[in-house]
Coordinates of C-alpha atoms in Angstrom, one line a residue:
X1 CA 26.2 -1.5 -17.2
X2 CA 23.1 -1.8 -15.1
X3 CA 22.1 -5.4 -14.1
X4 CA 18.8 -6.8 -14.9
X5 CA 16.7 -7.4 -11.6
X6 CA 14.0 -10.3 -11.5
X7 CA 11.2 -11.0 -9.1
X8 CA 11.5 -14.7 -8.3
X9 CA 8.8 -15.1 -5.5
X10 CA 6.7 -13.6 -3.0
X11 CA 4.0 -13.9 -0.4
X12 CA 1.6 -11.9 1.8
X13 CA -0.9 -12.6 4.8
X14 CA -4.6 -12.0 4.5
X15 CA -5.3 -8.8 4.9
X16 CA -7.6 -8.2 7.9
X17 CA -10.0 -5.6 8.6
X18 CA -9.4 -3.6 11.4
X19 CA -12.4 -4.0 14.1
X20 CA -12.6 -3.1 17.5
X21 CA -9.2 -2.9 19.4
X22 CA -5.9 -4.0 17.8
X23 CA -5.6 -6.9 16.1
X24 CA -3.8 -10.0 16.5
X25 CA -0.7 -9.4 14.7
X26 CA 1.8 -6.4 15.0
X27 CA 3.4 -5.0 12.3
X28 CA 6.6 -7.4 12.7
X29 CA 4.3 -10.5 13.5
X30 CA 2.7 -10.0 10.1
X31 CA 6.1 -9.7 8.0
X32 CA 6.9 -12.9 9.9
X33 CA 4.1 -14.9 9.1
X34 CA 4.2 -14.2 5.0
X35 CA 8.1 -14.5 5.2
X36 CA 8.7 -18.0 7.0
X37 CA 6.6 -19.9 4.4
X38 CA 8.1 -17.9 1.6
X39 CA 11.9 -18.2 3.1
X40 CA 11.1 -22.1 3.9
X41 CA 10.4 -22.9 0.0
X42 CA 13.5 -21.3 -1.4
X43 CA 16.5 -23.3 -2.2
X44 CA 18.7 -21.3 -0.6
X45 CA 19.4 -20.6 3.4
X46 CA 17.9 -17.1 4.5
X47 CA 21.1 -15.8 5.6
X48 CA 22.1 -15.9 2.0
X49 CA 20.4 -12.4 1.5
X50 CA 22.3 -9.1 1.1
X51 CA 19.9 -7.0 2.4
X52 CA 15.9 -6.7 3.9
X53 CA 14.2 -3.6 3.5
X54 CA 10.9 -3.2 4.9
X55 CA 8.3 -1.0 4.1
X56 CA 6.2 0.6 7.5
X57 CA 4.9 3.6 8.5
X58 CA 2.9 3.2 11.6
X59 CA 6.0 1.7 13.3
X60 CA 4.9 0.7 17.0
X61 CA 7.1 1.3 20.1
X62 CA 8.0 -2.3 20.7
X63 CA 9.5 -2.7 17.2
X64 CA 11.9 0.1 16.0
X65 CA 13.0 -0.4 12.9
X66 CA 10.6 -3.5 12.4
X67 CA 12.6 -4.7 9.2
X68 CA 15.3 -5.3 11.7
X69 CA 13.5 -7.5 13.9
X70 CA 11.7 -9.4 11.3
X71 CA 15.0 -10.3 10.1
X72 CA 15.9 -11.6 12.9
X73 CA 12.9 -13.2 13.9
X74 CA 13.0 -14.9 10.2
X75 CA 16.5 -16.5 10.9
X76 CA 18.3 -14.4 8.5
X77 CA 21.1 -14.4 11.0
X78 CA 22.6 -11.4 13.4
X79 CA 24.9 -9.8 10.2
X80 CA 21.8 -9.6 8.0
X81 CA 21.6 -5.8 7.3
X82 CA 17.8 -4.6 7.5
X83 CA 16.4 -1.2 6.9
X84 CA 12.8 0.4 7.5
X85 CA 11.6 3.0 4.8
X86 CA 8.6 5.0 5.2
X87 CA 6.6 7.1 2.4
X88 CA 3.2 6.6 3.4
X89 CA 1.5 4.3 0.8
X90 CA 4.2 4.2 -1.3
X91 CA 6.6 2.3 1.4
X92 CA 5.8 -0.8 0.2
X93 CA 7.1 0.0 -3.7
X94 CA 9.9 2.3 -2.0
X95 CA 11.6 -1.0 -0.6
X96 CA 11.1 -2.5 -4.2
X97 CA 12.6 0.2 -6.1
X98 CA 15.6 1.0 -3.2
X99 CA 16.3 -3.2 -3.6
X100 CA 16.2 -2.4 -7.7
X101 CA 18.5 0.4 -7.4
X102 CA 21.2 -1.9 -4.9
X103 CA 20.9 -5.0 -7.5
X104 CA 21.0 -3.1 -11.1
X105 CA 24.1 -1.2 -9.6
X106 CA 25.8 -3.7 -8.6
X107 CA 25.6 -3.6 -4.4
X108 CA 23.8 -6.4 -3.8
X109 CA 22.8 -9.7 -5.5
X110 CA 19.5 -10.9 -3.2
X111 CA 17.3 -8.8 -1.0
X112 CA 14.3 -9.6 0.7
X113 CA 11.5 -6.7 0.1
X114 CA 8.6 -5.9 1.8
X115 CA 5.5 -3.8 3.5
X116 CA 3.8 -4.2 6.8
X117 CA 1.6 -2.4 8.3
X118 CA -1.2 -3.1 11.5
X119 CA -3.5 -0.2 11.0
X120 CA -5.4 -1.5 14.2
X121 CA -2.8 -1.3 16.2
X122 CA -2.2 2.6 15.7
X123 CA -1.7 4.4 18.8
X124 CA -3.8 6.8 20.9
X125 CA -2.0 10.1 21.2
X126 CA -2.6 12.4 24.3
X127 CA -3.1 16.0 23.5
X128 CA -0.6 18.5 23.8
X129 CA -2.0 20.2 26.8
X130 CA -2.4 16.6 28.7
X131 CA 1.6 16.2 27.9
X132 CA 2.2 19.5 29.5
X133 CA 0.4 18.7 32.4
X134 CA 1.9 15.3 32.7
X135 CA 5.4 17.0 32.3
X136 CA 4.9 19.6 35.2
X137 CA 3.4 16.9 37.4
X138 CA 6.8 15.2 37.3
X139 CA 8.8 18.0 37.4
X140 CA 7.4 19.4 40.5
X141 CA 9.5 18.9 43.3
X142 CA 7.8 18.2 47.3
X143 CA 3.9 16.9 48.2
X144 CA 3.0 20.5 48.0
X145 CA 4.2 21.4 44.3
X146 CA 3.1 18.0 43.1
X147 CA -0.5 18.9 44.8
X148 CA -0.6 22.3 43.1
X149 CA 0.4 20.7 39.8
X150 CA -2.4 17.8 40.1
X151 CA -5.1 20.7 41.0
X152 CA -4.4 22.1 37.5
X153 CA -5.8 18.6 35.5
X154 CA -8.4 19.5 33.6
X155 CA -11.0 16.6 31.7
X156 CA -9.8 17.6 28.2
X157 CA -6.1 16.9 29.2
X158 CA -7.1 13.4 29.0
X159 CA -9.1 13.1 26.0
X160 CA -6.9 11.0 23.7
X161 CA -6.8 11.4 20.0
X162 CA -7.0 8.9 17.5
X163 CA -3.2 8.8 15.7
X164 CA -4.6 7.2 12.4
X165 CA -6.9 10.3 12.0
X166 CA -4.1 12.7 12.4
X167 CA -2.0 10.2 10.3
X168 CA -4.5 10.3 7.3
X169 CA -4.7 13.9 7.5
X170 CA -2.2 16.4 5.4
X171 CA -0.6 18.6 7.6
X172 CA 0.3 21.2 5.0
X173 CA -3.4 21.4 3.6
X174 CA -5.2 20.0 6.6
X175 CA -7.1 18.1 4.4
X176 CA -7.4 14.3 5.1
X177 CA -7.1 11.5 2.7
X178 CA -10.9 11.3 1.7
X179 CA -11.2 15.0 1.5
X180 CA -8.5 15.0 -1.3
X181 CA -10.2 12.3 -3.3
X182 CA -13.3 14.7 -2.8
X183 CA -11.5 17.5 -4.9
X184 CA -10.2 14.9 -7.4
X185 CA -13.8 13.9 -8.5
X186 CA -15.2 17.3 -8.2
X187 CA -12.2 18.5 -10.9
X188 CA -13.3 15.4 -13.4
X189 CA -17.1 15.5 -12.7
X190 CA -16.8 12.2 -11.2
X191 CA -20.9 10.8 -10.0
X192 CA -21.7 9.0 -7.0
X193 CA -23.3 6.7 -8.8
X194 CA -19.7 6.0 -10.9
X195 CA -18.1 5.6 -7.5
X196 CA -20.4 3.2 -6.0
X197 CA -20.5 0.8 -8.8
X198 CA -16.5 0.6 -9.0
X199 CA -16.4 -0.3 -5.4
X200 CA -19.0 -2.7 -5.9
X201 CA -17.1 -4.2 -9.1
X202 CA -14.1 -4.4 -6.9
X203 CA -15.8 -6.6 -4.3
X204 CA -17.0 -8.4 -7.2
X205 CA -13.2 -9.2 -8.8
X206 CA -12.3 -10.4 -5.6
X207 CA -14.8 -12.4 -4.7
X208 CA -14.6 -14.5 -7.7
X209 CA -10.3 -14.2 -7.4
X210 CA -11.0 -16.0 -3.9
X211 CA -13.6 -18.7 -5.3
X212 CA -11.8 -19.2 -8.2
X213 CA -8.3 -20.3 -6.0
X214 CA -6.8 -17.4 -8.1
X215 CA -4.6 -15.9 -4.7
X216 CA -3.4 -19.5 -4.0
X217 CA 0.4 -19.1 -3.8
X218 CA -0.1 -15.6 -3.1
X219 CA -1.8 -15.4 0.7
X220 CA -0.4 -17.8 3.2
X221 CA -2.2 -18.5 6.0
X222 CA -1.5 -16.6 9.5
X223 CA -1.7 -18.0 12.7
X224 CA -2.0 -15.9 15.9
X225 CA -0.8 -17.0 19.4
X226 CA -4.3 -17.9 20.6
X227 CA -4.1 -20.7 18.2
X228 CA -6.4 -18.9 15.5
X229 CA -5.6 -19.1 11.7
X230 CA -6.8 -16.3 9.2
X231 CA -6.7 -17.6 5.2
X232 CA -8.1 -14.9 3.4
X233 CA -8.5 -11.3 3.1
X234 CA -11.7 -10.9 5.0
X235 CA -13.2 -7.4 4.2
X236 CA -14.8 -8.5 0.9
X237 CA -18.3 -7.8 0.8
X238 CA -19.9 -10.7 -1.9
X239 CA -23.4 -9.0 -1.6
X240 CA -22.1 -5.3 -2.2
X241 CA -24.1 -3.5 -5.2
X242 CA -24.3 -0.2 -6.6
X243 CA -27.4 0.1 -5.1
X244 CA -27.1 -1.5 -1.7
X245 CA -23.7 1.3 -1.8
X246 CA -25.9 4.1 -2.6
X247 CA -27.4 4.2 0.7
X248 CA -24.7 4.9 2.5
X249 CA -24.0 8.3 3.5
X250 CA -20.7 10.8 2.7
X251 CA -18.1 10.4 5.8
X252 CA -16.1 13.2 4.8
X253 CA -18.4 16.2 2.9
X254 CA -21.6 15.7 4.1
X255 CA -24.0 15.7 2.8
X256 CA -22.9 16.1 -1.1
X257 CA -19.9 14.4 -0.9
X258 CA -19.0 11.3 -3.5
X259 CA -17.0 9.2 -0.8
X260 CA -18.2 7.1 1.7
X261 CA -17.2 4.3 3.5
X262 CA -17.9 1.2 1.0
X263 CA -16.3 3.3 -2.0
X264 CA -13.2 3.8 -0.1
X265 CA -10.3 1.6 0.5
X266 CA -10.8 -0.2 4.4
X267 CA -8.7 0.2 7.3
X268 CA -6.7 -3.2 7.3
X269 CA -3.6 -5.4 8.9
X270 CA -1.4 -7.1 6.6
X271 CA 1.9 -7.5 4.9
X272 CA 4.0 -8.7 1.8
X273 CA 7.1 -9.5 0.4
X274 CA 9.1 -10.3 -2.9
X275 CA 12.4 -11.5 -3.4
X276 CA 14.4 -9.5 -6.0
X277 CA 17.9 -11.3 -7.3
X278 CA 20.4 -10.4 -10.1
X279 CA 20.8 -12.5 -12.9
X280 CA 24.1 -13.9 -10.8
X281 CA 22.0 -14.9 -8.1
X282 CA 19.1 -16.7 -10.5
X283 CA 22.2 -18.9 -12.1
X284 CA 23.6 -19.6 -8.8
X285 CA 20.6 -20.7 -6.9
X286 CA 19.1 -22.2 -10.1
X287 CA 15.9 -19.9 -9.4
X288 CA 13.2 -19.1 -12.0
X289 CA 12.4 -15.6 -12.3
X290 CA 8.5 -14.8 -12.7
X291 CA 9.2 -10.7 -14.1
X292 CA 12.2 -8.6 -14.3
X293 CA 11.9 -4.7 -13.2
X294 CA 12.4 -2.6 -16.2
X295 CA 12.0 1.3 -14.6
X296 CA 10.3 2.9 -11.7
X297 CA 9.2 6.8 -11.3
X298 CA 8.4 8.7 -8.5
X299 CA 7.1 12.1 -8.8
X300 CA 5.2 14.9 -6.9
X301 CA 1.5 17.4 -6.9
X302 CA 0.2 19.7 -4.7
X303 CA -1.1 17.3 -1.5
X304 CA -4.8 18.7 -1.9
X305 CA -4.7 16.2 -5.0
X306 CA -2.4 13.7 -4.1
X307 CA -5.2 11.0 -5.8
X308 CA -3.5 12.1 -9.3
X309 CA -0.1 10.7 -8.2
X310 CA -0.5 7.3 -10.8
X311 CA -1.2 9.9 -13.5
X312 CA 2.0 12.0 -12.6
X313 CA 4.4 9.0 -11.7
X314 CA 3.3 6.4 -14.7
X315 CA 3.4 8.8 -17.5
X316 CA 6.5 9.8 -17.4
X317 CA 7.6 6.0 -16.7
X318 CA 6.0 5.2 -20.2
X319 CA 7.4 7.8 -22.3
X320 CA 10.8 6.9 -20.8
X321 CA 10.3 3.5 -22.3
X322 CA 8.7 4.7 -25.3
X323 CA 5.2 3.3 -24.3
X324 CA 1.6 4.3 -24.5
X325 CA -1.2 3.4 -22.3
X326 CA -2.2 0.8 -24.6
X327 CA 1.1 -1.0 -24.5
X328 CA 0.5 -2.0 -21.1
X329 CA -1.7 -5.0 -21.0
X330 CA -2.1 -5.0 -17.2
X331 CA -2.4 -2.4 -14.5
X332 CA -2.5 -2.3 -10.9
X333 CA -3.6 1.1 -9.3
X334 CA -3.9 1.1 -5.6
X335 CA -7.9 1.9 -4.9
X336 CA -7.4 4.6 -2.3
X337 CA -10.8 5.9 -3.3
X338 CA -13.5 4.8 -6.1
X339 CA -13.4 8.6 -7.1
X340 CA -10.0 8.8 -7.3
X341 CA -8.9 6.0 -9.1
X342 CA -12.0 7.2 -11.9
X343 CA -10.4 10.8 -11.4
X344 CA -7.3 9.2 -12.6
X345 CA -8.7 7.4 -15.6
X346 CA -10.7 10.6 -16.6
X347 CA -7.6 12.6 -16.4
X348 CA -5.6 10.5 -19.1
X349 CA -8.5 10.7 -21.2
X350 CA -8.7 14.5 -21.1
X351 CA -6.6 16.4 -23.7
X352 CA -6.8 19.5 -21.8
X353 CA -5.1 18.3 -19.2
X354 CA -2.4 16.0 -20.8
X355 CA -1.8 19.1 -22.8
X356 CA -1.2 21.7 -20.1
X357 CA -0.1 19.3 -17.0
X358 CA 1.5 16.3 -18.5
X359 CA 3.0 18.3 -21.5
X360 CA 1.6 15.6 -24.2
X361 CA 0.1 16.3 -27.3
X362 CA -3.2 15.3 -26.7
X363 CA -4.8 13.0 -24.2
X364 CA -3.1 10.2 -23.0
X365 CA -5.9 7.3 -23.9
X366 CA -7.9 5.0 -22.1
X367 CA -7.3 2.0 -19.7
X368 CA -9.4 -1.0 -20.6
X369 CA -11.5 -1.9 -17.2
X370 CA -10.6 -5.4 -18.3
X371 CA -7.0 -4.6 -17.6
X372 CA -7.2 -2.7 -14.5
X373 CA -6.9 -4.2 -11.1
X374 CA -8.7 -7.9 -12.6
X375 CA -8.9 -9.1 -9.2
X376 CA -9.9 -6.3 -7.3
X377 CA -8.3 -3.7 -5.0
X378 CA -7.8 -2.0 -1.9
X379 CA -11.4 -0.9 -1.6
X380 CA -12.1 -4.6 -1.4
X381 CA -9.1 -6.0 0.1
X382 CA -8.2 -3.2 2.2
X383 CA -5.3 -0.5 2.5
X384 CA -2.5 -1.6 4.9
X385 CA -0.9 2.0 3.9
X386 CA 3.0 0.7 4.1
X387 CA 1.8 -2.9 2.0
X388 CA 0.1 -1.8 -0.3
X389 CA 3.2 -0.9 -2.8
X390 CA 4.4 -3.6 -2.4
X391 CA 0.9 -6.2 -2.8
X392 CA 0.2 -4.5 -6.0
X393 CA 3.5 -5.1 -7.3
X394 CA 3.1 -8.9 -6.0
X395 CA -0.2 -9.2 -7.3
X396 CA 0.8 -7.7 -10.9
X397 CA 3.7 -10.4 -11.0
X398 CA 0.9 -13.3 -10.5
X399 CA -2.0 -11.6 -12.4
X400 CA 0.4 -11.4 -15.8
X401 CA 1.8 -15.3 -15.3
X402 CA -2.0 -16.2 -14.7
X403 CA -3.2 -13.7 -17.7
X404 CA -0.5 -14.6 -20.0
X405 CA 0.6 -10.9 -20.5
X406 CA 3.7 -9.3 -21.3
X407 CA 3.8 -6.2 -19.7
X408 CA 2.5 -4.4 -16.7
X409 CA 2.4 -1.3 -14.5
X410 CA 2.0 -1.0 -11.1
X411 CA 1.0 2.6 -9.6
X412 CA -0.4 4.5 -6.5
X413 CA -0.9 8.2 -4.9
X414 CA 0.7 8.6 -2.0
X415 CA -0.4 11.1 0.6
X416 CA 1.4 14.2 1.1
X417 CA 1.0 14.8 -2.7
X418 CA 3.4 11.9 -4.3
X419 CA 3.2 9.1 -6.9
X420 CA 4.9 5.8 -7.8
X421 CA 5.3 3.9 -10.1
X422 CA 6.7 0.7 -11.4
X423 CA 7.0 -1.1 -15.1
X424 CA 7.4 -4.7 -15.1
X425 CA 7.4 -7.3 -17.9
X426 CA 7.3 -11.1 -18.1
X427 CA 9.9 -13.5 -18.5

């Protein structure tokens, strides 16, 4: 029989907005910064885990398999099995889902599952023409051949490509993620004013959560090698309003597009962990679970409308568990773009879409905005790609506990035309 799987604790770093040049932390640095205090407060040793699973998309060359590097730096033992998962924006949730299935089926009792991303460390990439020139120069034998190869150099061979820009462009449709949000917005008639109002509210909610201390115990202070410390998400703009955001120009589809830098998620560095345990591990270590994972679901769709991934994944998840949208008291829907979030909400309310695409008898229903992303989301926090899926599960659990709600869903769209959703219940 499937065993219950509990979330017993978790923590994350502050999310730090990428500015000029690499930030103070690599992906593994970030994972270690929030992992150390998390493990230090547990009543068991770091070596008591069965596995470590970590989501990461932009792995840097010095940290191959960052899960293993982080586990060793966290003192979890040389015999600790650790591996890294990558499913774009869903990587941090995939780590939880993989751990959940290992524990549910009896293959493990306690797993540390996380996500980490340092988008400010995304590399600059040589163009293929430049790579071929370097290869020809290296292969040339003798002085004359090397001089001949050297004279073939052209200035554009040395012009680097921004790796992050290519990574955020779908290789099949050749649309970047912002353009896919424009497509979703167009399909459901989302206006620029609606997107800007949603974005301003995300900043207001995060600012309120910070001021009210709602993130204490979730966000751990991070210390860089030069002695600086970082104790809060620094992308929030407390003075954001729909009026000020309306002054920004569209980024992806000028001049009429809806998506701007102000109503999109921010490019950010950050890490997050959660501890998952079986009922046997809970009893053995006298742990106090925060929540239990009920179910999860992954879905795929046309990459050009990847922003509808939450609709395609959360809907069958609810159906399988005999639930409707109104049965879920708290939602975390990753804010890749305000237009995309609003598109998802509109899709669930659209009778034709729900009948023809989701196979429902009619509109699925409306998510009360007071139940959705109650403390802001990626528009104000930032979206470290490999981390966000983990953070929304962690914050969903903490938010449910604070609000006294019983049932929640964490869901996200995923670049490449995917979606993931997880059903959580408080204990």
